[in-house]
CSV table of C-alpha atoms in Angstrom, one decimal:
chain,number,residue,atom,x,y,z
A,1,SER,CA,9.7,18.1,-9.2
A,2,THR,CA,13.2,19.5,-8.9
A,3,LEU,CA,14.6,16.3,-7.2
A,4,PHE,CA,13.3,13.9,-9.9
A,5,PRO,CA,13.2,15.7,-13.2
A,6,ALA,CA,11.5,13.5,-15.9
A,7,GLU,CA,10.3,13.8,-19.2
A,8,GLN,CA,6.8,14.7,-19.3
A,9,TYR,CA,4.6,13.2,-21.9
A,10,GLY,CA,0.9,14.4,-22.8
A,11,ASN,CA,-0.8,12.8,-20.0
A,12,CYS,CA,0.9,12.1,-16.6
A,13,PRO,CA,0.2,9.2,-13.9
A,14,LEU,CA,-1.6,10.3,-10.4
A,15,ALA,CA,1.1,10.9,-8.0
A,16,MET,CA,2.5,7.9,-6.1
A,17,MET,CA,1.7,7.1,-2.5
A,18,GLY,CA,4.2,5.3,-0.4
A,19,LEU,CA,3.6,2.2,1.6
A,20,SER,CA,0.7,3.1,4.4
A,21,TYR,CA,-2.2,1.3,6.4
A,22,ASN,CA,-4.4,4.1,5.2
A,23,TRP,CA,-6.5,2.0,3.1
A,24,THR,CA,-9.1,4.5,2.4
A,25,ALA,CA,-6.6,6.8,0.8
A,26,MET,CA,-5.1,4.1,-1.1
A,27,LYS,CA,-8.5,2.7,-2.2
A,28,SER,CA,-9.1,6.1,-3.4
A,29,LEU,CA,-5.9,6.6,-5.3
A,30,VAL,CA,-6.4,3.3,-7.1
A,31,ASP,CA,-10.2,4.2,-7.9
A,32,GLN,CA,-8.7,7.4,-9.4
A,33,MET,CA,-6.5,5.5,-12.0
A,34,TYR,CA,-7.5,4.4,-15.7
A,35,PRO,CA,-5.4,3.0,-18.6
A,36,ASN,CA,-4.1,5.4,-20.9
A,37,GLY,CA,-0.8,5.1,-23.2
A,38,ASN,CA,1.8,3.1,-23.2
A,39,THR,CA,3.3,0.2,-20.7
A,40,ASN,CA,6.8,0.4,-19.1
A,41,GLN,CA,7.1,-2.7,-16.7
A,42,PRO,CA,10.7,-2.2,-15.7
A,43,ILE,CA,10.0,1.4,-14.1
A,44,GLY,CA,6.8,0.1,-12.1
A,45,LEU,CA,9.3,-3.1,-10.8
A,46,VAL,CA,11.6,-0.3,-9.6
A,47,TRP,CA,8.8,1.7,-8.2
A,48,GLY,CA,7.5,-1.1,-6.3
A,49,TRP,CA,11.2,-2.2,-4.8
A,50,GLN,CA,11.8,1.4,-3.8
A,51,SER,CA,8.4,1.3,-1.8
A,52,LEU,CA,9.8,-2.2,0.0
A,53,VAL,CA,13.3,-0.8,0.7
A,54,GLY,CA,13.0,3.0,0.6
A,55,GLY,CA,14.9,5.4,-1.8
A,56,GLY,CA,14.0,8.3,-4.0
A,57,PRO,CA,10.9,10.1,-2.7
A,58,LEU,CA,9.6,6.9,-0.8
A,59,THR,CA,10.3,5.9,2.8
A,60,ALA,CA,10.0,2.3,3.5
A,61,PRO,CA,7.5,1.9,6.8
A,62,ALA,CA,9.5,1.0,9.9
A,63,LYS,CA,9.9,-3.0,10.6
A,64,ASP,CA,9.1,-4.7,13.9
A,65,SER,CA,12.5,-6.5,14.7
A,66,ASN,CA,10.6,-9.2,16.4
A,67,TYR,CA,8.5,-10.1,13.4
A,68,LYS,CA,9.8,-12.1,10.2
A,69,TYR,CA,8.3,-9.9,7.2
A,70,GLN,CA,7.5,-11.5,3.8
A,71,GLU,CA,8.2,-8.9,0.8
A,72,ILE,CA,6.3,-9.1,-2.1
A,73,ILE,CA,5.9,-7.4,-5.1
A,74,ILE,CA,2.9,-8.0,-7.7
A,75,LEU,CA,3.3,-6.9,-11.1
A,76,MET,CA,0.2,-6.6,-13.1
A,77,SER,CA,0.5,-5.7,-16.8
A,78,ASP,CA,-2.2,-5.7,-19.6
A,79,GLY,CA,0.6,-5.9,-22.1
A,80,GLY,CA,4.0,-5.7,-23.6
A,81,ASN,CA,6.7,-3.0,-23.0
A,82,THR,CA,5.8,-0.6,-25.2
A,83,GLN,CA,7.5,2.9,-24.5
A,84,GLU,CA,10.0,4.2,-22.1
A,85,ARG,CA,12.2,7.4,-22.3
A,86,GLY,CA,15.1,5.8,-24.5
A,87,TYR,CA,13.2,3.4,-26.3
A,88,GLN,CA,9.9,2.9,-28.2
A,89,THR,CA,10.5,-0.9,-28.9
A,90,GLN,CA,9.7,-3.8,-26.9
A,91,THR,CA,13.1,-5.5,-27.0
A,92,PRO,CA,15.4,-3.2,-25.1
A,93,ILE,CA,12.7,-2.4,-22.5
A,94,ASP,CA,12.1,-6.1,-22.0
A,95,ASN,CA,15.9,-6.5,-21.7
A,96,ARG,CA,16.0,-4.3,-18.7
A,97,MET,CA,13.6,-6.7,-16.8
A,98,VAL,CA,15.2,-9.9,-18.1
A,99,GLN,CA,18.1,-9.7,-20.3
A,100,THR,CA,18.1,-12.3,-22.9
A,101,GLY,CA,20.5,-14.8,-22.8
A,102,ASN,CA,21.8,-14.6,-19.4
A,103,GLY,CA,18.5,-13.8,-17.3
A,104,SER,CA,20.2,-10.7,-15.2
A,105,GLY,CA,18.2,-7.6,-15.3
A,106,THR,CA,15.5,-5.9,-12.8
A,107,CYS,CA,13.7,-9.1,-12.0
A,108,ALA,CA,16.9,-11.2,-11.0
A,109,ASN,CA,18.1,-8.1,-8.7
A,110,ILE,CA,14.8,-8.2,-6.9
A,111,LYS,CA,14.6,-11.8,-6.4
A,112,ALA,CA,18.3,-11.7,-5.3
A,113,ALA,CA,17.1,-9.3,-2.8
A,114,GLY,CA,14.8,-11.7,-1.1
A,115,ILE,CA,11.7,-10.0,-2.6
A,116,THR,CA,9.1,-12.6,-4.0
A,117,LEU,CA,7.7,-11.5,-7.3
A,118,TYR,CA,4.0,-12.4,-8.6
A,119,THR,CA,3.2,-11.5,-12.1
A,120,ILE,CA,-0.2,-11.3,-13.7
A,121,GLN,CA,-0.7,-10.9,-17.3
A,122,VAL,CA,-4.0,-9.3,-18.1
A,123,ASN,CA,-4.5,-10.7,-21.7
A,124,THR,CA,-8.2,-9.8,-22.7
A,125,GLY,CA,-7.1,-9.3,-26.4
A,126,GLY,CA,-5.7,-12.7,-27.4
A,127,ASP,CA,-2.2,-11.7,-27.3
A,128,PRO,CA,0.5,-14.5,-26.8
A,129,THR,CA,1.3,-15.4,-23.2
A,130,SER,CA,4.4,-13.5,-22.1
A,131,THR,CA,7.5,-15.3,-21.6
A,132,LEU,CA,9.0,-12.3,-20.2
A,133,MET,CA,6.3,-12.0,-17.4
A,134,GLN,CA,6.6,-15.6,-16.7
A,135,ASN,CA,10.7,-15.5,-16.4
A,136,CYS,CA,10.1,-12.5,-14.2
A,137,ALA,CA,8.0,-14.4,-11.5
A,138,SER,CA,9.7,-15.9,-8.6
A,139,SER,CA,8.8,-19.0,-9.8
A,140,SER,CA,5.8,-20.8,-12.4
A,141,ASP,CA,3.5,-20.9,-9.8
A,142,LYS,CA,3.6,-17.2,-9.1
A,143,PHE,CA,2.7,-16.5,-12.7
A,144,PHE,CA,-0.9,-16.0,-13.7
A,145,LEU,CA,-2.7,-15.5,-17.0
A,146,VAL,CA,-5.9,-13.7,-16.7
A,147,THR,CA,-8.4,-13.6,-19.7
A,148,SER,CA,-11.4,-11.7,-18.3
A,149,SER,CA,-11.7,-9.1,-15.5
A,150,SER,CA,-13.4,-11.6,-13.5
A,151,GLY,CA,-10.3,-13.6,-13.3
A,152,LEU,CA,-8.5,-10.9,-11.4
A,153,SER,CA,-10.5,-11.5,-8.0
A,154,THR,CA,-9.9,-15.3,-8.6
A,155,VAL,CA,-6.2,-14.6,-8.9
A,156,PHE,CA,-5.9,-11.7,-5.9
A,157,ASN,CA,-7.6,-14.2,-3.8
A,158,GLN,CA,-5.3,-17.2,-4.7
A,159,ILE,CA,-2.2,-15.1,-3.9
A,160,GLY,CA,-3.7,-13.7,-0.6
A,161,THR,CA,-4.3,-17.5,0.3
A,162,ASN,CA,-0.9,-18.2,-0.5
A,163,LEU,CA,0.7,-15.6,1.5
A,164,THR,CA,-1.5,-16.2,4.7
A,165,LYS,CA,-0.8,-20.1,4.8
A,166,LEU,CA,0.3,-21.1,8.0
A,167,ARG,CA,2.9,-23.7,8.3
A,168,VAL,CA,3.6,-25.5,11.8
A,169,ALA,CA,7.2,-27.2,11.6
A,170,ARG,CA,8.8,-29.2,14.2
């Protein structure tokens, strides 16, 4: 708490867990989460990025030098950016992800680092499709629009299948 002070709101999220092979602990943590409050996609992206490269309170797992890794971030959001410490309007928060006009921002920086970005917009309320989430994805086939909870399984299965495709080349 003293290394990373933050403005505290009424309801704090659960403590983060770094990358690990402890699937039981990770599943337990996810099962304890619930939607509450506003959306701040850029901060979620940065934490996802830090979990892969290390930084802040997170330590990236050791990598085997004999293995070629795919680094992937899946950003899933139920809506537009609605609040962060400095802003409570969508445009300045969106610009942290993808800068209007030049495409720079957090999404571009993550992709430039060689990390593949999948984005999933969970849209059960009939909101417009998010151009921001589309532009943040590494390519158009890595953006998914889900309009029902049952669609999430389909999307994650499709992403998993894409990540496990074996290609034999001569």
